[in-house]
């Protein structure tokens, strides 16, 4: 939706909406939706090529960063040979994958490390070992010297556990409101969970906003996440 840009007043202009996320609100004067694209960066690359302009080093860097981050560092199931072909062309145009990786993933603050430690200490795993939950509130951020800007990628840590198929990350946004992020492996469709609360995203990476205290929010979300895991398991039998 348009509000996701964080830029006020865009609705006054001629808006072109380029997206690949299921549930897009089609808010633009022109809407280009491609659910088969692994990243919006792939679609932007098509625009660059269609305009018949040179792919500069700066453009290539932006395209590569967009694809790297939107695919969860090439973790999501929407990847295709085309994804890597675009990255190849970006590298040929001057994108530096080592510099990008160091800049995006290896430039953390001490506050982030401390906050990450506090959040991971909240880790809970359901009895089946397939669903992990973590949480954060504003007090934890203040106490560790971190910030919510430091949370990018942290949700993937519990997913590195072999048995864990999905993660739900509960972030206190304001009193009585939580933003819930989901990540999953394989055929576990966490987007279907987020959509039940008005959210959306990728099959393996989605999010939503849920009102209520933490216990109430967890009581709503966790059973639905477990059901998504069970549906995937049944589909594979």
Tab-separated table of C-alpha atoms in Angstrom:
chain	number	residue	atom	x	y	z
A	1	UNK	CA	0.000	0.000	0.000
A	2	UNK	CA	1.100	3.571	-0.595
A	3	UNK	CA	1.674	4.270	3.104
A	4	UNK	CA	4.487	1.690	3.134
A	5	UNK	CA	6.726	4.197	1.356
A	6	UNK	CA	6.740	6.423	4.430
A	7	UNK	CA	6.466	9.444	2.126
A	8	UNK	CA	3.494	11.716	2.774
A	9	UNK	CA	1.528	13.313	-0.047
A	10	UNK	CA	2.335	10.870	-2.846
A	11	UNK	CA	-1.353	10.452	-3.582
A	12	UNK	CA	-1.326	13.962	-5.091
A	13	UNK	CA	0.892	12.779	-7.935
A	14	UNK	CA	0.694	10.387	-10.871
A	15	UNK	CA	1.805	7.181	-9.148
A	16	UNK	CA	3.251	4.153	-10.927
A	17	UNK	CA	3.000	1.095	-8.697
A	18	UNK	CA	5.633	-1.612	-9.363
A	19	UNK	CA	5.358	-4.602	-7.038
A	20	UNK	CA	5.555	-8.367	-6.701
A	21	UNK	CA	3.891	-8.863	-3.294
A	22	UNK	CA	0.574	-10.701	-3.189
A	23	UNK	CA	-2.112	-8.485	-1.688
A	24	UNK	CA	-0.900	-5.309	-3.380
A	25	UNK	CA	-3.637	-2.683	-3.068
A	26	UNK	CA	-3.230	-1.551	-6.726
A	27	UNK	CA	-3.084	2.052	-5.564
A	28	UNK	CA	-1.346	3.535	-8.592
A	29	UNK	CA	-2.584	5.349	-11.661
A	30	UNK	CA	-0.598	2.613	-13.410
A	31	UNK	CA	-0.133	-0.728	-11.686
A	32	UNK	CA	2.485	-3.259	-12.787
A	33	UNK	CA	2.227	-6.375	-10.650
A	34	UNK	CA	4.346	-9.459	-11.258
A	35	UNK	CA	3.897	-12.137	-8.610
A	36	UNK	CA	6.513	-14.278	-10.352
A	37	UNK	CA	9.343	-11.807	-9.826
A	38	UNK	CA	11.738	-12.783	-7.048
A	39	UNK	CA	12.340	-9.102	-6.212
A	40	UNK	CA	11.077	-5.698	-7.232
A	41	UNK	CA	14.662	-5.089	-8.321
A	42	UNK	CA	14.106	-7.540	-11.183
A	43	UNK	CA	11.212	-5.427	-12.393
A	44	UNK	CA	13.188	-2.198	-12.075
A	45	UNK	CA	15.939	-3.862	-14.122
A	46	UNK	CA	13.355	-4.495	-16.862
A	47	UNK	CA	12.448	-0.792	-16.805
A	48	UNK	CA	16.114	0.163	-17.209
A	49	UNK	CA	16.522	-2.188	-20.166
A	50	UNK	CA	13.242	-1.059	-21.745
A	51	UNK	CA	14.385	2.570	-21.562
A	52	UNK	CA	17.484	1.503	-23.496
A	53	UNK	CA	19.817	3.418	-21.191
A	54	UNK	CA	23.239	2.176	-20.044
A	55	UNK	CA	23.300	0.174	-16.821
A	56	UNK	CA	25.660	2.377	-14.827
A	57	UNK	CA	27.659	1.162	-11.846
A	58	UNK	CA	25.382	3.105	-9.508
A	59	UNK	CA	22.253	1.582	-11.052
A	60	UNK	CA	23.820	-1.869	-10.916
A	61	UNK	CA	24.643	-1.490	-7.217
A	62	UNK	CA	21.064	-0.504	-6.402
A	63	UNK	CA	19.599	-3.355	-8.453
A	64	UNK	CA	21.923	-5.885	-6.805
A	65	UNK	CA	21.154	-4.627	-3.271
A	66	UNK	CA	17.433	-4.720	-4.029
A	67	UNK	CA	17.582	-8.319	-5.216
A	68	UNK	CA	19.920	-9.477	-2.433
A	69	UNK	CA	17.737	-8.087	0.349
A	70	UNK	CA	14.311	-8.787	-1.195
A	71	UNK	CA	15.180	-12.467	-1.641
A	72	UNK	CA	16.479	-12.848	1.914
A	73	UNK	CA	20.052	-13.272	0.675
A	74	UNK	CA	18.844	-15.727	-1.986
A	75	UNK	CA	16.894	-17.834	0.508
A	76	UNK	CA	13.319	-17.584	-0.824
A	77	UNK	CA	11.559	-20.018	-3.154
A	78	UNK	CA	10.749	-17.354	-5.763
A	79	UNK	CA	14.332	-17.460	-7.055
A	80	UNK	CA	14.836	-18.303	-10.724
A	81	UNK	CA	17.720	-18.477	-13.202
A	82	UNK	CA	16.664	-14.998	-14.295
A	83	UNK	CA	17.394	-13.679	-10.782
A	84	UNK	CA	21.019	-14.739	-11.031
A	85	UNK	CA	21.333	-13.604	-14.642
A	86	UNK	CA	20.331	-10.078	-13.611
A	87	UNK	CA	22.861	-10.223	-10.769
A	88	UNK	CA	25.494	-11.345	-13.283
A	89	UNK	CA	24.742	-8.330	-15.453
A	90	UNK	CA	24.851	-6.072	-12.394
A	91	UNK	CA	28.300	-7.405	-11.498
A	92	UNK	CA	29.501	-6.936	-15.070
A	93	UNK	CA	28.340	-3.305	-14.829
A	94	UNK	CA	30.423	-2.765	-11.691
A	95	UNK	CA	28.373	-3.884	-8.682
A	96	UNK	CA	30.662	-5.158	-5.930
A	97	UNK	CA	28.975	-8.052	-4.034
A	98	UNK	CA	31.664	-8.194	-1.348
A	99	UNK	CA	31.334	-4.486	-0.553
A	100	UNK	CA	27.531	-4.809	-0.543
A	101	UNK	CA	27.605	-7.803	1.831
A	102	UNK	CA	29.994	-6.046	4.213
A	103	UNK	CA	27.937	-2.845	4.128
A	104	UNK	CA	24.517	-4.479	4.497
A	105	UNK	CA	25.346	-7.294	6.914
A	106	UNK	CA	28.639	-6.473	8.651
A	107	UNK	CA	28.173	-2.877	9.797
A	108	UNK	CA	26.379	-3.449	13.084
A	109	UNK	CA	26.541	-1.330	16.204
A	110	UNK	CA	27.270	-2.625	19.715
A	111	UNK	CA	23.681	-1.718	20.544
A	112	UNK	CA	22.434	-4.094	17.880
A	113	UNK	CA	24.483	-6.972	19.257
A	114	UNK	CA	23.216	-6.339	22.786
A	115	UNK	CA	19.624	-5.953	21.626
A	116	UNK	CA	19.920	-9.095	19.502
A	117	UNK	CA	21.143	-11.002	22.553
A	118	UNK	CA	18.187	-9.771	24.606
A	119	UNK	CA	15.704	-10.689	21.885
A	120	UNK	CA	17.149	-14.153	21.312
A	121	UNK	CA	16.898	-14.781	25.057
A	122	UNK	CA	13.105	-14.619	24.604
A	123	UNK	CA	13.204	-17.517	22.123
A	124	UNK	CA	10.476	-20.085	22.581
A	125	UNK	CA	9.893	-23.177	20.447
A	126	UNK	CA	6.623	-25.104	20.348
A	127	UNK	CA	6.663	-28.745	21.529
A	128	UNK	CA	6.939	-30.029	17.956
A	129	UNK	CA	10.110	-27.986	17.451
A	130	UNK	CA	8.745	-26.471	14.235
A	131	UNK	CA	7.637	-22.965	15.264
A	132	UNK	CA	9.899	-20.458	17.006
A	133	UNK	CA	8.794	-17.135	18.488
A	134	UNK	CA	10.818	-14.141	19.630
A	135	UNK	CA	9.733	-10.742	20.907
A	136	UNK	CA	10.934	-7.216	21.574
A	137	UNK	CA	9.516	-4.143	23.274
A	138	UNK	CA	10.626	-0.539	23.521
A	139	UNK	CA	12.043	-1.070	27.000
A	140	UNK	CA	14.417	-3.757	25.743
A	141	UNK	CA	15.697	-1.421	23.051
A	142	UNK	CA	16.309	1.395	25.514
A	143	UNK	CA	18.032	-0.878	28.036
A	144	UNK	CA	20.485	-2.282	25.485
A	145	UNK	CA	21.215	0.925	23.606
A	146	UNK	CA	19.815	-0.543	20.415
A	147	UNK	CA	16.916	0.557	18.241
A	148	UNK	CA	14.250	-0.982	16.065
A	149	UNK	CA	16.370	0.014	13.075
A	150	UNK	CA	18.840	-2.641	14.289
A	151	UNK	CA	16.404	-5.533	13.872
A	152	UNK	CA	16.847	-6.232	10.166
A	153	UNK	CA	17.637	-9.893	9.572
A	154	UNK	CA	17.416	-10.979	13.203
A	155	UNK	CA	14.266	-12.967	12.567
A	156	UNK	CA	16.281	-15.381	10.423
A	157	UNK	CA	18.418	-16.563	13.337
A	158	UNK	CA	15.877	-19.036	14.807
A	159	UNK	CA	15.205	-20.284	11.281
A	160	UNK	CA	18.763	-21.627	11.151
A	161	UNK	CA	17.702	-24.354	13.617
A	162	UNK	CA	17.212	-27.483	11.537
A	163	UNK	CA	13.809	-28.448	12.955
A	164	UNK	CA	12.339	-24.926	12.887
A	165	UNK	CA	10.132	-24.358	9.843
A	166	UNK	CA	8.686	-20.948	10.732
A	167	UNK	CA	9.423	-17.967	12.977
A	168	UNK	CA	7.085	-15.302	14.348
A	169	UNK	CA	8.699	-12.109	15.648
A	170	UNK	CA	6.471	-9.915	17.857
A	171	UNK	CA	7.550	-6.263	17.948
A	172	UNK	CA	5.790	-3.812	20.246
A	173	UNK	CA	5.035	-0.846	18.010
A	174	UNK	CA	2.994	1.227	20.403
A	175	UNK	CA	1.086	0.352	23.570
A	176	UNK	CA	-1.395	-2.357	22.677
A	177	UNK	CA	-0.165	-2.780	19.085
A	178	UNK	CA	2.316	-5.355	17.772
A	179	UNK	CA	3.892	-5.718	14.374
A	180	UNK	CA	4.385	-9.386	13.661
A	181	UNK	CA	6.967	-10.560	11.145
A	182	UNK	CA	7.061	-14.094	9.780
A	183	UNK	CA	9.735	-16.166	8.064
A	184	UNK	CA	9.464	-19.757	6.915
A	185	UNK	CA	11.152	-22.536	5.005
A	186	UNK	CA	10.012	-24.424	1.945
A	187	UNK	CA	6.276	-24.765	1.433
A	188	UNK	CA	5.195	-23.209	4.740
A	189	UNK	CA	3.026	-20.295	3.611
A	190	UNK	CA	3.268	-17.600	6.294
A	191	UNK	CA	1.712	-15.052	3.948
A	192	UNK	CA	-1.601	-16.824	4.505
A	193	UNK	CA	-1.232	-16.115	8.224
A	194	UNK	CA	-0.384	-12.442	7.746
A	195	UNK	CA	-3.308	-11.964	5.371
A	196	UNK	CA	-5.765	-12.988	8.076
A	197	UNK	CA	-4.724	-9.822	9.948
A	198	UNK	CA	-4.730	-7.528	6.916
A	199	UNK	CA	-1.025	-8.009	6.161
A	200	UNK	CA	0.838	-9.714	3.360
A	201	UNK	CA	4.173	-10.221	1.670
A	202	UNK	CA	5.940	-13.304	0.352
A	203	UNK	CA	5.023	-16.924	1.001
A	204	UNK	CA	8.198	-17.267	3.086
A	205	UNK	CA	8.454	-13.704	4.435
A	206	UNK	CA	5.418	-11.723	5.508
A	207	UNK	CA	4.110	-9.401	8.166
A	208	UNK	CA	1.041	-7.839	9.734
A	209	UNK	CA	-0.104	-5.594	12.578
A	210	UNK	CA	-2.223	-6.962	15.414
A	211	UNK	CA	-3.854	-5.040	18.273
A	212	UNK	CA	-3.812	-6.344	21.832
A	213	UNK	CA	-1.390	-7.158	24.619
A	214	UNK	CA	1.382	-9.656	23.887
A	215	UNK	CA	-0.419	-12.660	25.372
A	216	UNK	CA	-3.571	-11.945	23.369
A	217	UNK	CA	-1.659	-11.368	20.135
A	218	UNK	CA	0.320	-14.588	20.571
A	219	UNK	CA	-2.885	-16.483	21.294
A	220	UNK	CA	-4.266	-15.346	17.944
A	221	UNK	CA	-1.150	-15.743	15.829
A	222	UNK	CA	0.573	-18.895	17.077
A	223	UNK	CA	-2.257	-21.375	16.311
A	224	UNK	CA	-2.550	-19.994	12.774
A	225	UNK	CA	1.189	-20.289	12.221
A	226	UNK	CA	1.147	-23.870	13.477
A	227	UNK	CA	-1.765	-24.618	11.153
A	228	UNK	CA	0.238	-23.272	8.194
A	229	UNK	CA	3.109	-25.568	9.142
A	230	UNK	CA	0.727	-28.522	9.381
A	231	UNK	CA	-0.829	-27.759	5.962
A	232	UNK	CA	2.630	-27.784	4.401
A	233	UNK	CA	3.447	-31.092	6.102
A	234	UNK	CA	0.217	-32.685	4.843
A	235	UNK	CA	0.859	-31.411	1.325
A	236	UNK	CA	4.243	-33.130	1.333
A	237	UNK	CA	2.897	-36.518	2.419
